[in-house]
CSV table of C-alpha atoms in Angstrom, one decimal:
chain,number,residue,atom,x,y,z
A,110,MET,CA,-15.1,-11.0,3.6
A,111,ILE,CA,-13.2,-11.0,0.3
A,112,ARG,CA,-13.8,-7.7,-1.4
A,113,GLU,CA,-13.4,-6.7,-5.0
A,114,ILE,CA,-10.2,-4.9,-5.7
A,115,LEU,CA,-10.8,-1.7,-7.7
A,116,LYS,CA,-9.0,-1.9,-11.1
A,117,LEU,CA,-6.9,0.7,-13.0
A,118,GLY,CA,-9.2,3.3,-14.5
A,119,ASP,CA,-11.7,3.2,-11.6
A,120,SER,CA,-12.1,6.9,-10.6
A,121,ARG,CA,-12.3,6.0,-6.9
A,122,LEU,CA,-8.6,5.0,-7.0
A,123,TYR,CA,-7.7,8.6,-7.8
A,124,GLU,CA,-9.4,10.1,-4.7
A,125,ILE,CA,-7.6,11.5,-1.7
A,126,SER,CA,-8.7,9.4,1.4
A,127,GLU,CA,-10.0,10.9,4.6
A,128,GLU,CA,-8.4,10.3,8.0
A,129,VAL,CA,-9.7,7.5,10.1
A,130,THR,CA,-11.4,9.1,13.2
A,131,LYS,CA,-12.5,7.7,16.6
A,132,ASP,CA,-16.0,7.6,15.0
A,133,ASP,CA,-14.7,4.9,12.7
A,134,THR,CA,-13.6,2.7,15.6
A,135,ASP,CA,-16.5,0.2,15.1
A,136,MET,CA,-15.6,-0.2,11.4
A,137,ILE,CA,-11.8,-0.7,11.8
A,138,ARG,CA,-12.0,-4.4,12.8
A,139,GLU,CA,-14.3,-5.1,9.8
A,140,TRP,CA,-12.1,-3.2,7.4
A,141,VAL,CA,-9.0,-5.0,8.6
A,142,ALA,CA,-10.7,-8.4,8.3
A,143,ASP,CA,-11.9,-7.6,4.8
A,144,LEU,CA,-8.4,-6.4,3.8
A,145,HIS,CA,-6.8,-9.6,5.2
A,146,ASP,CA,-9.3,-11.9,3.4
A,147,THR,CA,-8.9,-9.9,0.2
A,148,LEU,CA,-5.1,-10.0,0.4
A,149,MET,CA,-5.0,-13.8,1.1
A,150,ASP,CA,-7.4,-14.4,-1.8
A,151,TYR,CA,-5.2,-12.4,-4.1
A,152,ARG,CA,-2.1,-14.4,-2.9
A,153,GLU,CA,-3.9,-17.6,-3.6
A,154,THR,CA,-4.9,-16.4,-7.1
A,155,TYR,CA,-1.8,-14.6,-8.2
A,156,GLY,CA,1.0,-16.0,-5.9
A,157,ALA,CA,1.9,-12.4,-4.8
A,158,GLY,CA,0.7,-9.6,-2.5
A,159,ARG,CA,2.1,-8.3,0.8
A,160,ALA,CA,-0.1,-5.3,1.5
A,161,VAL,CA,-3.2,-3.5,0.4
A,162,ALA,CA,-4.7,0.0,1.0
A,163,LEU,CA,-8.3,0.5,2.1
A,164,PRO,CA,-9.1,2.7,-0.9
A,165,GLN,CA,-8.3,-0.3,-3.2
A,166,ILE,CA,-11.5,-2.0,-1.9
A,167,GLY,CA,-13.6,1.2,-2.3
A,168,VAL,CA,-13.3,2.8,1.2
A,169,ALA,CA,-11.6,6.2,1.0
A,170,LYS,CA,-10.0,6.1,4.5
A,171,ARG,CA,-6.3,6.4,5.4
A,172,LEU,CA,-5.7,2.8,6.5
A,173,LEU,CA,-3.1,0.3,5.2
A,174,TYR,CA,-2.8,-3.4,5.9
A,175,MET,CA,0.4,-5.4,5.5
A,176,TYR,CA,0.9,-9.1,6.1
A,177,THR,CA,4.6,-10.2,6.1
A,178,ASP,CA,5.8,-12.1,9.1
A,179,ARG,CA,2.6,-11.1,10.9
A,180,PRO,CA,-0.3,-8.6,10.3
A,181,TYR,CA,0.3,-4.9,10.5
A,182,VAL,CA,-2.3,-2.2,10.5
A,183,PHE,CA,-1.3,1.4,9.7
A,184,ILE,CA,-4.0,4.0,10.6
A,185,ASN,CA,-3.5,7.6,9.3
A,186,PRO,CA,0.2,7.0,8.4
A,187,ALA,CA,2.6,9.7,7.6
A,188,MET,CA,5.9,9.0,5.8
A,189,GLU,CA,9.3,10.8,5.9
A,190,PHE,CA,12.5,10.0,4.2
A,191,PRO,CA,15.8,10.3,6.2
A,192,ASP,CA,17.9,10.8,3.0
A,193,ASP,CA,17.6,11.3,-0.7
A,194,GLU,CA,18.9,7.8,-1.8
A,195,LYS,CA,16.6,6.2,-4.3
A,196,TYR,CA,16.6,3.1,-6.5
A,197,GLU,CA,14.6,2.0,-9.5
A,198,LEU,CA,12.6,-1.2,-9.5
A,199,MET,CA,9.7,-2.9,-11.3
A,200,ASP,CA,6.5,-2.2,-9.3
A,201,ASP,CA,3.3,-4.2,-9.5
A,202,CYS,CA,-0.2,-3.6,-8.0
A,203,MET,CA,-3.2,-5.6,-7.1
A,204,SER,CA,-5.2,-3.0,-9.0
A,205,PHE,CA,-3.5,-3.9,-12.3
A,206,PRO,CA,-2.4,-7.5,-12.1
A,207,GLY,CA,0.1,-8.4,-14.9
A,208,LEU,CA,1.3,-4.9,-15.5
A,209,MET,CA,4.7,-3.9,-14.2
A,210,VAL,CA,5.9,-0.3,-13.9
A,211,LYS,CA,9.5,1.0,-13.6
A,212,VAL,CA,9.5,3.5,-10.7
A,213,SER,CA,12.0,5.3,-8.5
A,214,ARG,CA,11.5,5.0,-4.8
A,215,TYR,CA,13.4,6.0,-1.7
A,216,LYS,CA,15.6,3.3,-0.3
A,217,ARG,CA,14.8,4.2,3.3
A,218,ALA,CA,11.6,5.6,4.9
A,219,VAL,CA,10.1,6.1,8.3
A,220,ILE,CA,6.4,5.6,8.8
A,221,HIS,CA,4.5,7.1,11.7
A,222,TYR,CA,1.0,5.7,12.3
A,223,MET,CA,-1.5,4.6,14.8
A,224,ASP,CA,-2.2,1.0,15.5
A,225,GLU,CA,-5.7,-0.6,15.9
A,226,GLU,CA,-5.8,0.7,19.5
A,227,PHE,CA,-5.0,4.3,18.3
A,228,LYS,CA,-1.6,4.1,19.9
A,229,PRO,CA,1.1,6.0,18.0
A,230,ARG,CA,3.8,3.8,16.4
A,231,THR,CA,6.9,4.4,14.3
A,232,MET,CA,8.6,1.9,11.9
A,233,GLU,CA,11.9,2.4,10.1
A,234,LEU,CA,11.9,0.8,6.7
A,235,GLU,CA,14.6,-0.1,4.2
A,236,GLY,CA,14.6,-1.7,0.7
A,237,ASP,CA,11.6,-3.7,-0.3
A,238,LEU,CA,9.5,-2.7,2.8
A,239,SER,CA,10.3,0.9,2.2
A,240,GLU,CA,9.2,0.6,-1.4
A,241,LEU,CA,6.1,-1.4,-0.5
A,242,LEU,CA,4.8,1.1,2.0
A,243,GLN,CA,5.5,4.0,-0.2
A,244,HIS,CA,3.4,2.3,-2.9
A,245,GLU,CA,0.5,1.6,-0.5
A,246,TYR,CA,0.8,5.1,1.0
A,247,ASP,CA,0.4,6.6,-2.5
A,248,HIS,CA,-3.0,4.9,-2.7
A,249,LEU,CA,-4.2,7.0,0.2
A,250,ASP,CA,-3.4,10.1,-1.9
A,251,GLY,CA,-5.0,8.8,-5.1
A,252,ILE,CA,-1.6,8.1,-6.7
A,253,LEU,CA,-1.0,4.8,-8.6
A,254,ALA,CA,2.4,3.4,-9.6
A,255,THR,CA,1.5,4.1,-13.3
A,256,MET,CA,1.6,7.8,-12.3
A,257,ARG,CA,5.2,7.3,-10.9
A,258,ALA,CA,6.6,5.6,-14.0
A,259,VAL,CA,10.2,6.9,-14.6
A,260,ASP,CA,9.3,7.7,-18.3
A,261,ASN,CA,6.7,6.9,-20.9
A,262,LYS,CA,8.4,3.6,-21.8
A,263,SER,CA,8.3,2.1,-18.3
A,264,LEU,CA,5.1,0.0,-18.5
A,265,TYR,CA,5.5,-3.8,-19.1
A,266,MET,CA,3.0,-6.6,-19.3
A,267,GLY,CA,3.8,-9.9,-17.7
A,268,GLN,CA,6.2,-10.9,-14.9
A,269,MET,CA,9.6,-9.1,-14.7
A,270,LYS,CA,12.4,-9.0,-12.2
A,271,ARG,CA,11.4,-6.4,-9.5
A,272,GLU,CA,14.8,-4.8,-9.0
A,273,LEU,CA,16.8,-3.5,-11.9
């Protein structure tokens, strides 16, 4: 089911999400289906969107959904950064369409997570996928890209080139 995406300023976006537990197993399939439908609807409307965090549709649980070459589900992810190399880019968000934010992100990351079967997985990320999952991971901790702006002049309305 297509769900409403919470917009910038909604207090629920700033909450720290709780871990998904085995007690949530019955809900995971429904949450993933809702995230998929919502992401596809956003793509159709805005021509963009590769991932979404469960808190963006009002469920404060640690689950991310990404659809690139295929669907990916990240349950209770943890991120680490193998080095300190960063880059600046223009970040956007489904919670504030049309607003771009200049942020600094790690160029490389490793994400540890459980899949839908609660099997542990690890994925090494670089470049745009590293940035994307850092962005989505932040949603689990109540952090929005606007809070990561490199300075107070780094907010822009309209479409801009993503990498600087």
